[in-house]
Tab-separated table of C-alpha atoms in Angstrom:
chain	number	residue	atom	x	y	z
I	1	UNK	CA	17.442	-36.024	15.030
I	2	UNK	CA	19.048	-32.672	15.777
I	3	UNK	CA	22.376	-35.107	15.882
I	4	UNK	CA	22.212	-36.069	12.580
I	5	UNK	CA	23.521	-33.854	9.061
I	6	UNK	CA	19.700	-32.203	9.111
I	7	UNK	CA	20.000	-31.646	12.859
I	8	UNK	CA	22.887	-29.773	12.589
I	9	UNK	CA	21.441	-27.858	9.691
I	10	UNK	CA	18.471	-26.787	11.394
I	11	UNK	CA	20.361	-26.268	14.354
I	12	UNK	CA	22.650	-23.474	12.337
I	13	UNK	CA	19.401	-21.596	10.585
I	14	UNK	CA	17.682	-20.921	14.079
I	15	UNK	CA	20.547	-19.204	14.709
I	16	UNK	CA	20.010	-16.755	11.675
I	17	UNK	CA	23.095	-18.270	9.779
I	18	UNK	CA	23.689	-21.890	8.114
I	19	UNK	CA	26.747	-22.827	6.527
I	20	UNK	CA	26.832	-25.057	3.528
I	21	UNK	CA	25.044	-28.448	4.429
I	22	UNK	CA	27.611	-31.356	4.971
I	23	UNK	CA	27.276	-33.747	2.562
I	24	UNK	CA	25.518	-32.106	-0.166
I	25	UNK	CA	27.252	-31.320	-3.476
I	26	UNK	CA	27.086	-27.766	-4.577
I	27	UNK	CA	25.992	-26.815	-7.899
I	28	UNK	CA	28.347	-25.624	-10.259
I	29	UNK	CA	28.788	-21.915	-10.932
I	30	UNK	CA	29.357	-20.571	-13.827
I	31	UNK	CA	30.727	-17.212	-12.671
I	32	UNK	CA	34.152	-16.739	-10.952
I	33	UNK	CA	32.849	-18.146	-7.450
I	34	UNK	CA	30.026	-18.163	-5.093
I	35	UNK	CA	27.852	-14.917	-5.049
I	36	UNK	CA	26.481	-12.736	-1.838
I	37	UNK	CA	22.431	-12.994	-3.199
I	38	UNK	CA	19.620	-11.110	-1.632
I	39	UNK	CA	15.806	-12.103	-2.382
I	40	UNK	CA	13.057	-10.183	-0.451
I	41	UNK	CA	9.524	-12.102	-0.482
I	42	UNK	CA	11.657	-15.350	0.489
I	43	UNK	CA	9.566	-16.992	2.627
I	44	UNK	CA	7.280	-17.841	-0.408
I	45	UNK	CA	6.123	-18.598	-3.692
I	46	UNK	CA	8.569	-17.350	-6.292
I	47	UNK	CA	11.213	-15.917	-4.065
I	48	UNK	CA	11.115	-19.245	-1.998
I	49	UNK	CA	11.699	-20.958	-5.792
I	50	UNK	CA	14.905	-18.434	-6.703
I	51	UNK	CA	16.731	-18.881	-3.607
I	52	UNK	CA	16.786	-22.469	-4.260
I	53	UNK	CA	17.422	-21.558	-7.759
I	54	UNK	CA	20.695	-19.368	-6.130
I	55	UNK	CA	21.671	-21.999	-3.754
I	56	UNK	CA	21.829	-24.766	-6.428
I	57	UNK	CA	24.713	-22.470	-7.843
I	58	UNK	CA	26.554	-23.034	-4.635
I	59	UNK	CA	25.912	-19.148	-3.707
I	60	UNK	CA	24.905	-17.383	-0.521
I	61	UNK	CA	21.625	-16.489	0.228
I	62	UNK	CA	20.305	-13.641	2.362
I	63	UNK	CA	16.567	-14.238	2.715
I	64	UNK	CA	14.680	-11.385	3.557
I	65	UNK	CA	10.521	-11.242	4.611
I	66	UNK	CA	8.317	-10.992	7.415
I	67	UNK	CA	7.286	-14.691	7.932
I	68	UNK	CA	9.590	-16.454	10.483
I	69	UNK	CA	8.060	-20.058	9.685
I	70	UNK	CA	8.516	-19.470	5.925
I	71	UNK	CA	11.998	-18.272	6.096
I	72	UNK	CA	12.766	-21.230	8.361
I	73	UNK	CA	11.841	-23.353	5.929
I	74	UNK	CA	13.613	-21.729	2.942
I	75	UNK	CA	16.837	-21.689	5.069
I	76	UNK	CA	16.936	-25.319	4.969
I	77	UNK	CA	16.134	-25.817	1.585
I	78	UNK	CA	18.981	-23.355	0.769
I	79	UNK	CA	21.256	-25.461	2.885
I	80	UNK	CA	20.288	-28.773	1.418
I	81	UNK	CA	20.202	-27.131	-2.330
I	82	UNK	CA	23.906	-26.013	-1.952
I	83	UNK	CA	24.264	-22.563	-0.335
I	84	UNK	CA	23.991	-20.663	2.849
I	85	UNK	CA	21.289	-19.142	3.975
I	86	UNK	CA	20.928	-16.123	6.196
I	87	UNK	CA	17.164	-15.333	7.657
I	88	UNK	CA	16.413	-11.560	8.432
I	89	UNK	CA	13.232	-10.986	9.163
I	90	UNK	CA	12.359	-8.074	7.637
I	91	UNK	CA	8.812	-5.806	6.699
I	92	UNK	CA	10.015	-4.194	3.513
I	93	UNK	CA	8.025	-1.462	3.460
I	94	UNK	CA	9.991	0.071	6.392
I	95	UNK	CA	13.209	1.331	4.813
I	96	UNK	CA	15.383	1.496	7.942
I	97	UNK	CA	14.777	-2.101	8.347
I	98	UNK	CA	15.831	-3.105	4.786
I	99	UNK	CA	19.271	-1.151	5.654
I	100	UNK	CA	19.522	-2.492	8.782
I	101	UNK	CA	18.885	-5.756	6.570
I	102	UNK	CA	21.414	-4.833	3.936
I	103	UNK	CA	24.297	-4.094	7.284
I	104	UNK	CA	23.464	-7.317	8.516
I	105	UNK	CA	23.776	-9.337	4.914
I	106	UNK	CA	27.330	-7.855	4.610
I	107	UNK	CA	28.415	-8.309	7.826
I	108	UNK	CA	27.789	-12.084	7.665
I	109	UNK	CA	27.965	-12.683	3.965
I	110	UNK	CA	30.377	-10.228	2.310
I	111	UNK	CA	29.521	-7.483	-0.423
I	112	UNK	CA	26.201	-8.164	-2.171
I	113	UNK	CA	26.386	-8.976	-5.649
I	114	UNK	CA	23.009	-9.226	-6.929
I	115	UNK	CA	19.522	-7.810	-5.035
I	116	UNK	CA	16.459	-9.409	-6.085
I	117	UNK	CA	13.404	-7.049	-5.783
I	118	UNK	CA	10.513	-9.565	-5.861
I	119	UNK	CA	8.424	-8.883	-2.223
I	120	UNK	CA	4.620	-7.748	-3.147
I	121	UNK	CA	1.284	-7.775	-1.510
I	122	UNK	CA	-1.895	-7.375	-3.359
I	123	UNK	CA	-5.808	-6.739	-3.249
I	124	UNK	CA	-8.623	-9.088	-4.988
I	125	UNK	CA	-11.064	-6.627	-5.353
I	126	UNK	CA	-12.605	-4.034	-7.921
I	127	UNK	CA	-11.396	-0.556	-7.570
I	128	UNK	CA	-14.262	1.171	-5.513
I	129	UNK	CA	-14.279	-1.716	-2.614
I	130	UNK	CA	-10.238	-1.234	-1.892
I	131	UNK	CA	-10.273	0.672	0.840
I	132	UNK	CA	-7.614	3.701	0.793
I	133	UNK	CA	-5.497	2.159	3.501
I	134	UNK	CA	-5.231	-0.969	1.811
I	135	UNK	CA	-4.332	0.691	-1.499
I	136	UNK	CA	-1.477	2.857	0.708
I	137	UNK	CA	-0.628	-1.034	1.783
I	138	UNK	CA	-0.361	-2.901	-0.800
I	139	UNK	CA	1.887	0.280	-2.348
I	140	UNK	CA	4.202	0.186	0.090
I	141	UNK	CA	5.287	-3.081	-0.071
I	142	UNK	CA	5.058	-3.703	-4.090
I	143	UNK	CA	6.442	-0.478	-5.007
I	144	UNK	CA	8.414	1.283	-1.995
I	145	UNK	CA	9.446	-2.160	-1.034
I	146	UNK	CA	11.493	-2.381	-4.403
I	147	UNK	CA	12.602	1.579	-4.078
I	148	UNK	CA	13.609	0.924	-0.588
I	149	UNK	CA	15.856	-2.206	-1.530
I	150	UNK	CA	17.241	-0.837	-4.929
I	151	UNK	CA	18.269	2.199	-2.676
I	152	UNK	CA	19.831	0.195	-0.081
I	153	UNK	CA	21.626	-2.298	-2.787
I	154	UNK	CA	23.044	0.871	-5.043
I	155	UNK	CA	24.338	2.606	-1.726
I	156	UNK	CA	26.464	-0.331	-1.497
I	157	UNK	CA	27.079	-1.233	-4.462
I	158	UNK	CA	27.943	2.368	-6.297
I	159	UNK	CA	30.837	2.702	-4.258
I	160	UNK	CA	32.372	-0.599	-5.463
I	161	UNK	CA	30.963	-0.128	-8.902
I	162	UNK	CA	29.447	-3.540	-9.138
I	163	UNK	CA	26.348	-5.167	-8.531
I	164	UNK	CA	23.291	-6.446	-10.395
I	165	UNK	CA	19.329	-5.474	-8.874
I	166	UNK	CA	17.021	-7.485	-10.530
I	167	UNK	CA	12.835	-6.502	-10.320
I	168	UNK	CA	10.430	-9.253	-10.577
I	169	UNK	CA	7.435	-8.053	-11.837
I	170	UNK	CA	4.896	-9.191	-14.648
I	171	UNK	CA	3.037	-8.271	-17.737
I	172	UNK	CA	0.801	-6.317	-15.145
I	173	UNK	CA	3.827	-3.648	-15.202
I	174	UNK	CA	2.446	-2.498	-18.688
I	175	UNK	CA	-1.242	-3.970	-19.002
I	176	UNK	CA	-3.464	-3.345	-16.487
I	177	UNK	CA	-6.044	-6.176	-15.252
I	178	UNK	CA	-9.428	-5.935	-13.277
I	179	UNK	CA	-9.746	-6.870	-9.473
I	180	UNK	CA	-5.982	-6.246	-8.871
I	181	UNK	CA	-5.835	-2.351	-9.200
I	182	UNK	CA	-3.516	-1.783	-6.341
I	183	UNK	CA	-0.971	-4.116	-7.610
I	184	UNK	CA	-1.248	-2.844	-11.156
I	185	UNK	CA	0.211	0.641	-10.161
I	186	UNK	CA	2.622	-1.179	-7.984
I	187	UNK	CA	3.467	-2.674	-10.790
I	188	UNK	CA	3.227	0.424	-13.692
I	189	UNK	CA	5.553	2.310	-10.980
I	190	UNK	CA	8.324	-0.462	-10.815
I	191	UNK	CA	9.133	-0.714	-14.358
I	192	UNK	CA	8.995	3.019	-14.430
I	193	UNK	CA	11.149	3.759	-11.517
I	194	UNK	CA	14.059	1.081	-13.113
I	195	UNK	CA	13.604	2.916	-16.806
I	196	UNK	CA	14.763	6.149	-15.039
I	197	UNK	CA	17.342	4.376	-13.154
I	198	UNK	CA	18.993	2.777	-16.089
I	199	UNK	CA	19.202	6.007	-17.555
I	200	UNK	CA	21.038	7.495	-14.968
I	201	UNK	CA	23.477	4.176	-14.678
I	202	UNK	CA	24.519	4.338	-18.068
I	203	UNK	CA	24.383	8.371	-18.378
I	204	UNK	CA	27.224	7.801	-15.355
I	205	UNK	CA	28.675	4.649	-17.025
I	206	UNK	CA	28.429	2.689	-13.865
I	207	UNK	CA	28.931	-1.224	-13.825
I	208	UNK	CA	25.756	-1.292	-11.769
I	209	UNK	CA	23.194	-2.573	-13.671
I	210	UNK	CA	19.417	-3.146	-13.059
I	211	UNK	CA	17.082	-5.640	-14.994
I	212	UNK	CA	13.611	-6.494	-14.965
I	213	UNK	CA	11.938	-9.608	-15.150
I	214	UNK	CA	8.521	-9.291	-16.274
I	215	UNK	CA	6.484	-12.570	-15.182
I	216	UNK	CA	3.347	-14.867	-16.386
I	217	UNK	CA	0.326	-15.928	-14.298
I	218	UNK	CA	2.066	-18.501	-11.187
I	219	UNK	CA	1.433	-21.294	-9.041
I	220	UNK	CA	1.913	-18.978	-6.101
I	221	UNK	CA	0.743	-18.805	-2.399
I	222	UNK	CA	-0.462	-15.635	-3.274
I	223	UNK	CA	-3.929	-16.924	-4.364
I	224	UNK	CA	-4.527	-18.605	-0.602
I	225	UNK	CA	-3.320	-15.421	1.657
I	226	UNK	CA	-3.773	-12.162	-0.938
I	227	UNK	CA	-6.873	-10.044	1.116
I	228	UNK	CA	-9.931	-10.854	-1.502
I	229	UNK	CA	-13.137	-9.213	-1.647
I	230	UNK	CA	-14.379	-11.464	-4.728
I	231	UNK	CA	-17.430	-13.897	-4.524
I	232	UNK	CA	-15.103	-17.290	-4.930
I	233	UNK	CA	-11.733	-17.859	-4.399
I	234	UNK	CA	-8.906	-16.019	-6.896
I	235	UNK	CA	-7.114	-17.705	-9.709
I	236	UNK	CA	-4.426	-17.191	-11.570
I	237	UNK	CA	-5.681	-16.557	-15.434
I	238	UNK	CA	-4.356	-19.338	-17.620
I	239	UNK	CA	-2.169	-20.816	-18.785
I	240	UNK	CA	-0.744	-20.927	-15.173
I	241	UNK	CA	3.349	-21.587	-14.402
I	242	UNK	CA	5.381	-23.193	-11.805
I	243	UNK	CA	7.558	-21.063	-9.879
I	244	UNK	CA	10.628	-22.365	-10.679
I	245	UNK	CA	10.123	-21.251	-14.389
I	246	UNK	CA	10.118	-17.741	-12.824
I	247	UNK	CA	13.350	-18.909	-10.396
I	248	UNK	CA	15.127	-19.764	-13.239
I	249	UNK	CA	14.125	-16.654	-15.249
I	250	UNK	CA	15.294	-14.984	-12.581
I	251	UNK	CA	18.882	-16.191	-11.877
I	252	UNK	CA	19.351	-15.400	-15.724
I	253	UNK	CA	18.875	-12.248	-15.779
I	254	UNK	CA	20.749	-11.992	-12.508
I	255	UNK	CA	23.517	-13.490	-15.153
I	256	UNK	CA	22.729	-10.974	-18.291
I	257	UNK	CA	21.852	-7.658	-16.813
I	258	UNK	CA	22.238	-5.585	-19.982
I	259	UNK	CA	19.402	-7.034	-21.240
I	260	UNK	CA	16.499	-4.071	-19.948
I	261	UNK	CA	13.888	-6.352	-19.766
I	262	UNK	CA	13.248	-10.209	-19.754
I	263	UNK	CA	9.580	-11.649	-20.811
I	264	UNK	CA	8.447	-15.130	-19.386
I	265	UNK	CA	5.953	-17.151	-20.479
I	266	UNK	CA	4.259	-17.255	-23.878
I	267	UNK	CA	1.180	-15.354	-22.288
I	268	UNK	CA	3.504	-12.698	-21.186
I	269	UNK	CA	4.549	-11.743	-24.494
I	270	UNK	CA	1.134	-11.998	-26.245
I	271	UNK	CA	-0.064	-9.983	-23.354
I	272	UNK	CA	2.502	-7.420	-23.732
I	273	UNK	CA	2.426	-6.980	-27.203
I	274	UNK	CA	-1.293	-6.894	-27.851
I	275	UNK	CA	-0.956	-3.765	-25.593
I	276	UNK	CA	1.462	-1.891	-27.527
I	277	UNK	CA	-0.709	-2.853	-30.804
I	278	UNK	CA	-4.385	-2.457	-29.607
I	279	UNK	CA	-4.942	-1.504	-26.188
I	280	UNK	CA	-8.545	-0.650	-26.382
I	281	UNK	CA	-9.397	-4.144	-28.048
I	282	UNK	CA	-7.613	-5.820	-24.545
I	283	UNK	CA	-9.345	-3.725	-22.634
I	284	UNK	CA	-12.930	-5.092	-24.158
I	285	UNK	CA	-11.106	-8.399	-24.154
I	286	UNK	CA	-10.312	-8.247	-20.604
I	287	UNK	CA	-13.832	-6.770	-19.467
I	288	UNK	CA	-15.530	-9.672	-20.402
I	289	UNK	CA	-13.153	-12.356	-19.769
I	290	UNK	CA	-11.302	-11.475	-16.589
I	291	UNK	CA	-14.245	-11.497	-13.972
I	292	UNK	CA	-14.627	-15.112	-14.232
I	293	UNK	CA	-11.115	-16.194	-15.516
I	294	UNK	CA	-9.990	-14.956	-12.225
I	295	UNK	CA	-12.325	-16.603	-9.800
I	296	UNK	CA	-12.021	-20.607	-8.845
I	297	UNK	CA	-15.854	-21.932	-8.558
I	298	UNK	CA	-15.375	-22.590	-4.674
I	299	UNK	CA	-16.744	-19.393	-2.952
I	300	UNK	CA	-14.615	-16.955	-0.310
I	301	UNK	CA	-14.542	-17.891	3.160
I	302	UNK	CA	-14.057	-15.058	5.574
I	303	UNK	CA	-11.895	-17.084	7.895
I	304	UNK	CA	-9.411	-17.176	4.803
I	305	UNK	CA	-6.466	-16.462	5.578
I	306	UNK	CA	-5.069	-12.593	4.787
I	307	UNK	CA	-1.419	-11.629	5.071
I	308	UNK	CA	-1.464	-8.112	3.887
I	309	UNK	CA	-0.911	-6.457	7.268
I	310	UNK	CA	0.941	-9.440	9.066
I	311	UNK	CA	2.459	-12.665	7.555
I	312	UNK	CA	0.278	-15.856	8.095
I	313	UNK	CA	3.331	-18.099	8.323
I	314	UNK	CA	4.169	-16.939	11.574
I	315	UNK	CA	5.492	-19.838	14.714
I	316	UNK	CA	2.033	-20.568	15.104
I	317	UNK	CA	0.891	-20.557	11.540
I	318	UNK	CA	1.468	-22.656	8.323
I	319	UNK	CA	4.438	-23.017	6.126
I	320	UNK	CA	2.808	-21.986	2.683
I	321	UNK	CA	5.978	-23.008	0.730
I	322	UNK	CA	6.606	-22.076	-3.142
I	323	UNK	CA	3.696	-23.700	-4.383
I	324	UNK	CA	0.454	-22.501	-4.228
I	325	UNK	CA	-3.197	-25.161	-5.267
I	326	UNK	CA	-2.661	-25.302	-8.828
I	327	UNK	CA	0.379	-28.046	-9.448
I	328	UNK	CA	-2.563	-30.190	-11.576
I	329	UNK	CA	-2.502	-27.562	-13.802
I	330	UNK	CA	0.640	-25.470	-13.308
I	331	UNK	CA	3.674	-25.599	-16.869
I	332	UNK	CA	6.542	-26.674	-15.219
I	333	UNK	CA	8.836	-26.058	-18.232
I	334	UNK	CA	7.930	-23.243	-21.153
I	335	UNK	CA	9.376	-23.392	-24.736
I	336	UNK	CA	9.346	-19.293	-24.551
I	337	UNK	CA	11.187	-19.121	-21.309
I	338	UNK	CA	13.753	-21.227	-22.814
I	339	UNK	CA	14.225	-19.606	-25.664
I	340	UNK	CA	14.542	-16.902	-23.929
I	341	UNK	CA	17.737	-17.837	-22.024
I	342	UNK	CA	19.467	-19.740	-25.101
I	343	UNK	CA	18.733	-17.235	-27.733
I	344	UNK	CA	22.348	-17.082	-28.565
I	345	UNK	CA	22.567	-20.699	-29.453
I	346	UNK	CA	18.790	-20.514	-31.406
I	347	UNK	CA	19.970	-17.254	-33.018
I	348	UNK	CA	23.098	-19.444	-34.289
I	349	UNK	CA	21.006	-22.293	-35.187
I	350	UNK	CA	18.705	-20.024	-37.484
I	351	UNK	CA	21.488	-18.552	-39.023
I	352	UNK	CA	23.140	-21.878	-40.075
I	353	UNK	CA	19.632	-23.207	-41.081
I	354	UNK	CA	18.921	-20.204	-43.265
I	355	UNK	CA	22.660	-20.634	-44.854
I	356	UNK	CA	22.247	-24.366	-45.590
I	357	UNK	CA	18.452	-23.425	-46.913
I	358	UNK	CA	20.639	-20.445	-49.560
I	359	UNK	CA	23.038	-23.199	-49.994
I	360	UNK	CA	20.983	-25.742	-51.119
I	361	UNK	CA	18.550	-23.269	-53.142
I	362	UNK	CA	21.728	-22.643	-55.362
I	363	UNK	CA	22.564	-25.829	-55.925
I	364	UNK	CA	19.278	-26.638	-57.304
C-alpha cells in the first residue's frame, strides 16, 4: 500500500532519492556522524550486502550499477536498514558517466567520504575460448571500472584532503586461477594500480587513503549471470562465504584505511601465502583440482542468463539480490574475518595470556 511507511518509501526511491525510512531505528555510528558512501556493483551480490552493511550505520548511500530492478531493490533495503539511498544508474566502464555519477552523489548527498570500488564482470572459460572482445569487456569494467571511480573519488576528495577508496578484490589479485583469466588480470591490475597510488598518497602526505580488501570464494549472483563457456554450471571453490562476511569486511576497512591490505576468509590467506612460498606447487595444485572444483554437476544451458554486455535485472528481468544458490553451503560468520577486525583486542588478550603464562612459570 503505497499509503503506508513502505509506500512512501518506495514512492521516494523511484524518484532516485529516499530519505531515511520512518520508523526504523538507525544504527549507531561510530564515527562523528552519518557518512556520504558510494558502492558501484550495488545492485548485487556483495555490493548489494555492503550498502546494507553502510546503511545499518545510519549513513548515506549512493548506489551505483547498470541494473534498474536491482538498484530498486537495494534502495529499499537501504531505507529500511537505516540510511538513504540514492540510485544512479550507471555502466562503469564509461568514465564520463561515473563523473557525471560522482556530480550527482554530491549534489544530493554532500562530499563523499568513502568510494567503494567493488563493480566486476567476468568470463567462465579457458583462455583460448575468450574471445578478444570479451577479454576487452570484462577489463573494462573490473579494472577501468575501479581506475575510473578512484579517479573520480580523488578529484574530489584531494581538494578537501579527505576521503577513504576502498577496492574489493580477492586472493585472485595475486594467484591466478583457471577458467577465469580475464578476471585474474582485472584483478593482478587492481592491486597494482592502488600499490602505486599509495605511494604517491603518502609520498604527498595526503589524508586520502586507499585500502584493499582482498576477498574469499562468495555466495554471489555472479555464478547464475557471469557469460560461461564450461560444460556445467560454475561454482565457487570451497569453502564458500556469505556476502555479508565480505560487507562487513568491507565497512572495516572503510573504518581503518592505513591498513594496505585486508585478507578475508581462512582460504584467502592460505591461498595467498602458499603463493608467496611455492607458486609452482599451486600451480600443479590448481591444474588438477580447479577444473572440477569449479563446475556444479548440473550442465550449462544456453538460455542462461549472461549480463556481461547488459544487466539481466533490468524492468523486465529478475531481481538477483545478494545471494546467489549456495546459502546450504555458504559460512555465514568466519573466525579469520573476525580476527581480523578485533586484532587489537586478540593482540591484548595474547599479551596478557603470555604475561600470566611468565608469571605463573616463576612462581613455580
Amino acid at each position: 500500500m503505497r499509503g503506508g511507511r513502505r509506500g512512501r518509501a518506495r514512492a521516494a526511491t523511484d524518484r532516485g532519492f529516499a530519505p531515511v525510512c520512518e520508523g526504523y531505528p538507525a544504527a549507531v555510528n561510530t564515527r562523528s556522524g552519518p557518512r556520504t558512501v558510494v558502492v558501484t556493483g550495488a545492485s548485487g551480490g556483495v555490493g548489494r550486502a555492503t550498502a546494507r552493511a553502510f546503511a545499518a550505520r545510519g549513513d548515506r548511500v549512493a548506489l551505483l550499477a547498470r541494473g534498474r530492478r536491482g538498484l530498486d531493490a537495494a534502495a529499499r533495503e537501504v531505507v529500511e536498514a537505516g540510511g538513504q539511498a540514492l540510485v544512479v544508474p550507471v555502466d562503469v566502464a564509461d568514465h564520463l558517466a561515473v563523473r557525471a555519477a560522482a556530480d550527482r552523489v554530491e549534489e544530493a548527498f554532500g562530499p563523499v567520504d568513502v568510494w567503494v570500488n567493488n563493480a566486476s564482470a567476468t568470463v567462465f572459460a579457458p583462455f583460448v575460448e575468450i574471445e578478444p572482445d570479451e577479454f576487452r569487456r570484462a577489463t573494462e569494467v573490473t579494472y577501468l571500472g575501479c581506475v575510473y571511480g578512484t579517479h573520480a573519488a580523488l578529484s574530489r576528495m584531494l581538494p578537501r584532503d579527505h576521503g577513504t577508496i576502498v577496492q574489493v578484490g580477492s586472493a585472485q589479485a595475486y594467484r591466478g586461477m583457471p577458467l577465469q583469466a580475464a578476471y585474474c588480470g582485472a584483478e593482478h591490475a587492481i592491486q597494482g594500480m592502488n600499490e602505486a597510488l599509495r605511494c604517491e598518497l603518502l609520498h604527498e602526505g595526503s589524508k586520502v587513503r586507499t585500502t584493499m580488501v582482498q576477498l574469499p570464494a562468495l555466495n554471489t549472483p555472479q555464478f547464475r549471470w557471469a557469460l560461461s563457456r564450461l560444460p556445467h554450471r560454475p561454482r565457487p571453490v570451497p569453502p564458500v562465504y556469505q556476502p555479508e562476511v565480505a560487507a562487513r569486511a568491507i565497512v572495516h576497512a572503510a573504518d581503518h584505511p592505513d591498513r594496505r591490505e585486508h585478507w578475508v576468509g581462512g582460504s584467502t590467506v592460505a591461498a595467498l601465502l602458499a603463493n608467496a612460498v611455492a607458486p609452482g606447487l599451486l600451480d600443479r595444485c590448481l591444474a588438477r583440482t580447479a577444473f572440477a572444483s569449479q563446475q556444479t554437476v548440473l550442465p550449462r544451458e544456453d538460455m542462461d542468463p549472461v549480463n556481461l554486455w547488459h544487466p539481466e535485472d533490468g524492468p523486465d528481468g529478475h531481481d538477483f539480490g545478494a545471494h546467489g544458490t549456495f546459502d546450504d553451503r555458504a559460512v555465514r560468520h568466519g573466525v579469520q574475518p573476525w580476527l581480523a577486525r578485533h586484532r587489537g583486542a586478540v593482540a591484548a588478550v595474547a599479551a596478557a595470556a603470555g604475561v600470566g603464562a611468565a608469571g605463573l612459570r616463576r612462581r613455580r
